[in-house]
Short mmCIF file of C-alpha atoms and ligand atoms in Angstrom, two decimals:
data_model
loop_
_atom_site.label_atom_id
_atom_site.label_comp_id
_atom_site.label_asym_id
_atom_site.label_seq_id
_atom_site.Cartn_x
_atom_site.Cartn_y
_atom_site.Cartn_z
CA MET A 1 107.58 65.15 94.72
CA LYS A 2 106.48 68.36 96.35
CA LYS A 3 105.48 71.00 93.81
CA ILE A 4 108.01 73.82 93.81
CA PHE A 5 107.15 77.04 92.00
CA HIS A 6 109.67 79.74 91.23
CA VAL A 7 108.12 82.92 89.88
CA ILE A 8 110.20 85.54 88.10
CA THR A 9 108.53 88.87 88.72
CA LEU A 10 109.24 92.55 89.26
CA PHE A 11 106.49 92.60 91.93
CA PRO A 12 107.15 89.69 94.31
CA GLU A 13 104.83 91.14 96.97
CA MET A 14 101.84 90.52 94.70
CA PHE A 15 102.15 86.83 95.51
CA ASP A 16 101.08 87.53 99.09
CA ALA A 17 97.62 87.22 97.53
CA ILE A 18 98.02 83.43 97.45
CA THR A 19 100.57 82.83 100.21
CA ARG A 20 98.78 84.86 102.89
CA TYR A 21 95.14 83.87 102.40
CA GLY A 22 92.85 80.87 102.35
CA ILE A 23 93.60 77.31 101.43
CA THR A 24 96.67 78.20 99.39
CA ARG A 25 98.15 79.86 102.49
CA ARG A 26 97.44 76.75 104.55
CA ALA A 27 98.79 74.46 101.82
CA ALA A 28 102.04 76.47 101.76
CA GLU A 29 102.27 76.47 105.58
CA GLU A 30 101.69 72.72 105.59
CA GLY A 31 104.48 72.36 103.08
CA ARG A 32 102.32 70.90 100.30
CA PHE A 33 104.00 73.26 97.85
CA GLU A 34 106.70 75.91 97.84
CA LEU A 35 106.53 79.32 96.19
CA HIS A 36 109.73 81.28 95.66
CA THR A 37 110.01 84.59 93.83
CA LEU A 38 113.01 85.99 91.97
CA ASN A 39 113.22 89.63 90.89
CA PRO A 40 115.01 90.26 87.58
CA ARG A 41 116.35 93.48 89.09
CA GLU A 42 118.70 91.32 91.20
CA PHE A 43 120.20 89.98 88.01
CA VAL A 44 121.15 93.07 86.04
CA SER A 45 124.94 93.21 85.66
CA ASN A 46 125.41 96.60 87.32
CA LYS A 47 122.66 98.21 89.36
CA HIS A 48 121.78 101.21 87.24
CA ARG A 49 121.34 98.98 84.16
CA SER A 50 117.60 98.48 83.84
CA VAL A 51 115.54 95.39 83.04
CA ASP A 52 113.71 97.00 80.16
CA ASP A 53 114.63 98.82 76.99
CA ARG A 54 113.05 100.31 73.90
CA PRO A 55 111.79 98.01 71.13
CA TYR A 56 113.88 97.65 67.95
CA GLY A 57 111.85 98.80 65.02
CA GLY A 58 110.10 101.41 67.15
CA GLY A 59 106.64 101.17 68.63
CA PRO A 60 105.08 102.14 71.95
CA GLY A 61 106.29 101.08 75.37
CA MET A 62 109.27 99.08 76.59
CA LEU A 63 110.28 95.43 76.49
CA MET A 64 111.91 93.25 79.13
CA MET A 65 115.50 92.53 78.19
CA ALA A 66 116.60 88.93 77.73
CA GLU A 67 119.76 88.90 79.89
CA PRO A 68 118.37 89.60 83.38
CA LEU A 69 115.55 87.12 82.74
CA ALA A 70 117.99 84.47 81.50
CA HIS A 71 120.10 84.85 84.66
CA ALA A 72 116.99 84.61 86.83
CA ILE A 73 115.80 81.47 85.04
CA VAL A 74 119.24 79.81 85.44
CA LYS A 75 119.18 80.65 89.15
CA ALA A 76 115.67 79.25 89.51
CA LYS A 77 116.70 76.01 87.78
CA GLN A 78 119.70 75.67 90.11
CA SER A 79 117.48 76.23 93.15
CA GLN A 80 114.96 73.65 91.98
CA ALA A 81 117.70 71.13 91.27
CA GLN A 82 119.14 71.70 94.77
CA ALA A 83 115.65 71.18 96.23
CA GLY A 84 115.63 67.81 94.55
CA ALA A 85 113.33 68.59 91.64
CA LEU A 86 114.00 66.15 88.82
CA LYS A 87 112.62 68.35 86.04
CA SER A 88 111.97 72.06 85.71
CA ARG A 89 109.61 73.48 83.12
CA VAL A 90 109.73 77.17 82.21
CA ILE A 91 106.30 78.68 81.54
CA HIS A 92 105.77 82.24 80.26
CA LEU A 93 102.31 83.61 81.04
CA SER A 94 101.24 85.38 77.86
CA PRO A 95 98.20 86.17 75.70
CA GLN A 96 100.00 84.19 72.98
CA GLY A 97 99.96 81.05 75.09
CA ARG A 98 97.98 77.79 75.12
CA GLN A 99 94.66 78.36 76.88
CA LEU A 100 94.62 77.20 80.51
CA THR A 101 91.86 74.66 81.10
CA TYR A 102 91.40 71.96 83.73
CA SER A 103 93.02 69.45 81.37
CA VAL A 104 96.15 71.63 81.20
CA VAL A 105 96.16 71.92 85.00
CA LYS A 106 95.85 68.12 85.25
CA GLU A 107 98.69 67.67 82.73
CA PHE A 108 101.00 69.93 84.78
CA LEU A 109 100.05 68.11 87.98
CA GLU A 110 100.65 64.67 86.49
CA GLN A 111 104.07 65.56 85.07
CA ASP A 112 106.20 65.31 88.17
CA GLU A 113 108.10 68.50 87.65
CA SER A 114 108.65 71.87 89.25
CA LEU A 115 107.58 74.98 87.45
CA ILE A 116 109.41 78.22 86.75
CA LEU A 117 106.82 80.87 85.92
CA LEU A 118 107.86 84.00 84.04
CA ALA A 119 105.52 86.89 84.78
CA SER A 120 106.48 89.68 82.41
CA ARG A 121 105.58 93.37 82.47
CA TYR A 122 105.90 96.29 80.06
CA GLU A 123 104.91 95.18 76.55
CA GLY A 124 106.40 91.74 76.94
CA VAL A 125 109.74 90.02 76.49
CA ASP A 126 112.55 89.87 73.91
CA GLU A 127 111.58 86.96 71.66
CA ARG A 128 115.07 85.44 71.91
CA LEU A 129 114.55 84.83 75.63
CA ILE A 130 111.28 83.03 74.83
CA CYS A 131 112.91 80.95 72.09
CA GLN A 132 115.95 79.94 74.12
CA TYR A 133 114.59 79.63 77.69
CA VAL A 134 110.79 79.21 77.68
CA ASP A 135 109.34 75.71 77.30
CA GLU A 136 105.75 76.79 76.91
CA GLU A 137 103.50 79.87 76.93
CA ILE A 138 100.21 79.65 78.79
CA SER A 139 97.29 82.10 78.61
CA ILE A 140 94.49 82.28 81.16
CA GLY A 141 92.13 83.82 78.60
CA ASP A 142 91.81 86.08 75.61
CA TYR A 143 92.48 89.40 77.29
CA VAL A 144 95.49 91.54 78.06
CA LEU A 145 96.71 92.14 81.61
CA SER A 146 99.26 94.65 82.85
CA GLY A 147 101.56 91.78 83.74
CA GLY A 148 101.75 88.02 84.02
CA GLU A 149 101.55 87.96 87.84
CA LEU A 150 97.77 87.52 88.11
CA ALA A 151 97.89 84.82 85.45
CA ALA A 152 100.70 83.07 87.36
CA MET A 153 98.61 83.17 90.53
CA VAL A 154 95.61 81.73 88.68
CA LEU A 155 97.74 78.86 87.43
CA ILE A 156 99.28 78.19 90.85
CA ASP A 157 95.93 78.37 92.67
CA SER A 158 94.22 76.05 90.16
CA MET A 159 97.03 73.49 90.64
CA VAL A 160 97.37 73.75 94.44
CA ARG A 161 93.66 72.98 94.92
CA HIS A 162 94.24 69.55 93.45
CA LEU A 163 97.34 68.64 95.44
CA PRO A 164 96.69 65.77 97.84
CA GLY A 165 95.33 66.89 101.20
CA VAL A 166 94.65 70.47 100.21
CA LEU A 167 90.87 70.27 99.94
CA GLY A 168 89.42 68.68 103.08
CA ASP A 169 88.93 64.91 103.18
CA ALA A 170 85.72 65.80 101.35
CA GLY A 171 88.15 66.87 98.61
CA SER A 172 86.65 64.38 96.18
CA ALA A 173 83.13 65.57 97.06
CA GLN A 174 84.22 69.21 96.91
CA GLN A 175 85.95 68.54 93.62
CA ASP A 176 85.10 71.28 91.17
CA SER A 177 82.65 70.15 88.56
CA PHE A 178 85.10 71.24 85.88
CA VAL A 179 86.98 68.16 87.01
CA ASP A 180 84.49 66.02 85.15
CA GLY A 181 84.17 68.64 82.48
CA MET A 182 80.86 70.19 83.46
CA LEU A 183 79.49 73.17 85.38
CA ASP A 184 78.50 73.02 89.04
CA CYS A 185 75.01 72.58 90.43
CA PRO A 186 73.35 75.34 92.50
CA HIS A 187 74.11 75.38 96.24
CA TYR A 188 71.99 76.53 99.19
CA THR A 189 72.51 77.15 102.90
CA ARG A 190 70.53 78.74 105.77
CA PRO A 191 68.13 80.45 106.07
CA GLU A 192 65.52 78.16 104.52
CA VAL A 193 63.65 81.19 103.19
CA PHE A 194 65.62 84.12 101.77
CA GLU A 195 63.60 87.12 100.64
CA GLY A 196 60.62 84.90 100.08
CA GLU A 197 62.52 82.25 98.12
CA ASN A 198 62.73 78.68 99.44
CA VAL A 199 65.40 76.00 99.18
CA PRO A 200 64.52 73.20 96.69
CA GLU A 201 62.47 70.66 98.70
CA VAL A 202 64.60 67.67 97.70
CA LEU A 203 67.63 69.18 99.49
CA LEU A 204 65.69 69.23 102.78
CA SER A 205 64.35 65.70 102.31
CA GLY A 206 67.34 63.76 103.56
CA HIS A 207 66.93 61.39 100.58
CA HIS A 208 70.61 61.13 99.63
CA ALA A 209 69.96 59.17 96.44
CA GLU A 210 67.30 61.70 95.34
CA ILE A 211 69.62 64.60 96.25
CA LYS A 212 72.49 63.08 94.27
CA LYS A 213 70.17 62.62 91.30
CA TRP A 214 68.82 66.17 91.56
CA ARG A 215 72.34 67.61 91.68
CA LEU A 216 73.48 65.58 88.68
CA LYS A 217 70.39 66.75 86.77
CA GLN A 218 71.25 70.37 87.62
CA VAL A 219 74.86 69.87 86.53
CA LEU A 220 73.72 68.47 83.20
CA GLY A 221 70.95 71.03 82.67
CA ARG A 222 73.07 74.06 83.51
CA THR A 223 75.94 72.81 81.39
CA TRP A 224 73.51 72.30 78.50
CA GLN A 225 72.07 75.82 78.99
CA ARG A 226 75.30 77.76 79.59
CA ARG A 227 78.13 75.75 78.10
CA PRO A 228 76.83 73.38 75.39
CA ASP A 229 80.43 73.21 74.14
CA LEU A 230 81.42 71.35 77.32
CA LEU A 231 78.48 68.99 77.00
CA ALA A 232 79.39 68.20 73.39
CA GLN A 233 82.77 66.91 74.57
CA ARG A 234 81.21 64.48 76.99
CA GLN A 235 79.82 60.99 76.59
CA LEU A 236 76.57 60.87 78.61
CA THR A 237 75.59 57.70 80.42
CA GLU A 238 72.06 56.34 79.98
CA GLN A 239 71.02 57.91 83.26
CA GLU A 240 72.64 61.25 82.46
CA ALA A 241 70.90 61.42 79.08
CA ARG A 242 67.56 60.70 80.76
CA LEU A 243 68.09 63.32 83.45
CA LEU A 244 69.08 65.93 80.86
CA ALA A 245 65.97 65.15 78.81
CA GLU A 246 63.84 65.63 81.94
CA TYR A 247 65.53 68.97 82.59
CA GLN A 248 64.96 70.08 79.01
CA GLN A 249 61.26 69.14 79.16
CA GLU A 250 60.87 71.06 82.43
CA GLN A 251 62.49 74.06 80.80
CA ALA A 252 60.25 73.82 77.76
CA SER A 253 57.03 73.57 79.81
C1 LIG B 1 102.07 93.11 79.20
N1 LIG B 1 101.54 92.21 78.26
C2 LIG B 1 100.46 92.63 77.46
C3 LIG B 1 102.18 91.03 77.93
C4 LIG B 1 102.64 90.80 76.62
C5 LIG B 1 103.29 89.62 76.29
C6 LIG B 1 103.46 88.65 77.26
C7 LIG B 1 103.00 88.84 78.57
C8 LIG B 1 102.38 90.04 78.91
C9 LIG B 1 101.91 90.23 80.33
N2 LIG B 1 100.45 90.36 80.33
C10 LIG B 1 99.64 89.28 80.23
C11 LIG B 1 100.10 88.01 80.52
C12 LIG B 1 99.21 86.94 80.38
C13 LIG B 1 97.91 87.18 79.95
C14 LIG B 1 96.94 86.04 79.80
N3 LIG B 1 95.84 86.26 79.09
O1 LIG B 1 97.20 84.96 80.32
C15 LIG B 1 97.52 88.46 79.67
N4 LIG B 1 98.37 89.49 79.82
#
């Protein structure tokens, strides 16, 4: 089933950033996914009523009111049902959410469902809306943003890349190394010498087996150096363990 995203946002134009550029633009044009935005301002009962109000109990800033968001979510669910989506899952992008990793992206892709993304502004949302309408909160990292829109775009982009046909037929080759839970190897292109620095010989050799081995060694070595936490989660094959040991010896010498 085609992935359908509905985003609830006060700034729909922000999503031009993924619909008007690059491979996400092409994927949308090729109909590999749909992105629809809904503005809570369309759902306030009478126009001058706003979408935000002061927090009970005092405190700085404003909160998004539950009602307009609830109406927008109901509308999004109706739209997704009409488009044939079997299931809709409501995700609120929030610093309080489950951390977005590739395994979460994979989980969302595997569950054949359309997503309704709530991108909130101000200081956040009335908790009763979250309790009654939100299935899950997702965070893209431990930092605060002015709104959930950028986080929503990160989630959408990370999912669209893995939809069938989006990355060229080399998709599997281009697959991000995070896919197998490790960092990427270094990459080089012309010129052969850049400011006095050469390209690693093996990459010019045409020995595809040697090149594959060198790249795997770099993936293992860099993951060990920069993200030992990722390496710890991974069972290494005999060959991988040997390559990593070689890398470590080269580093030590
Ligand atoms: C306005 N704030 C602070 C807020 C407060 C509560 C919920 C949502 C928001 C919207 N902001 C976000 C959203 C997501 C992330 C993230 N790390 O995924 C960071 N900030």
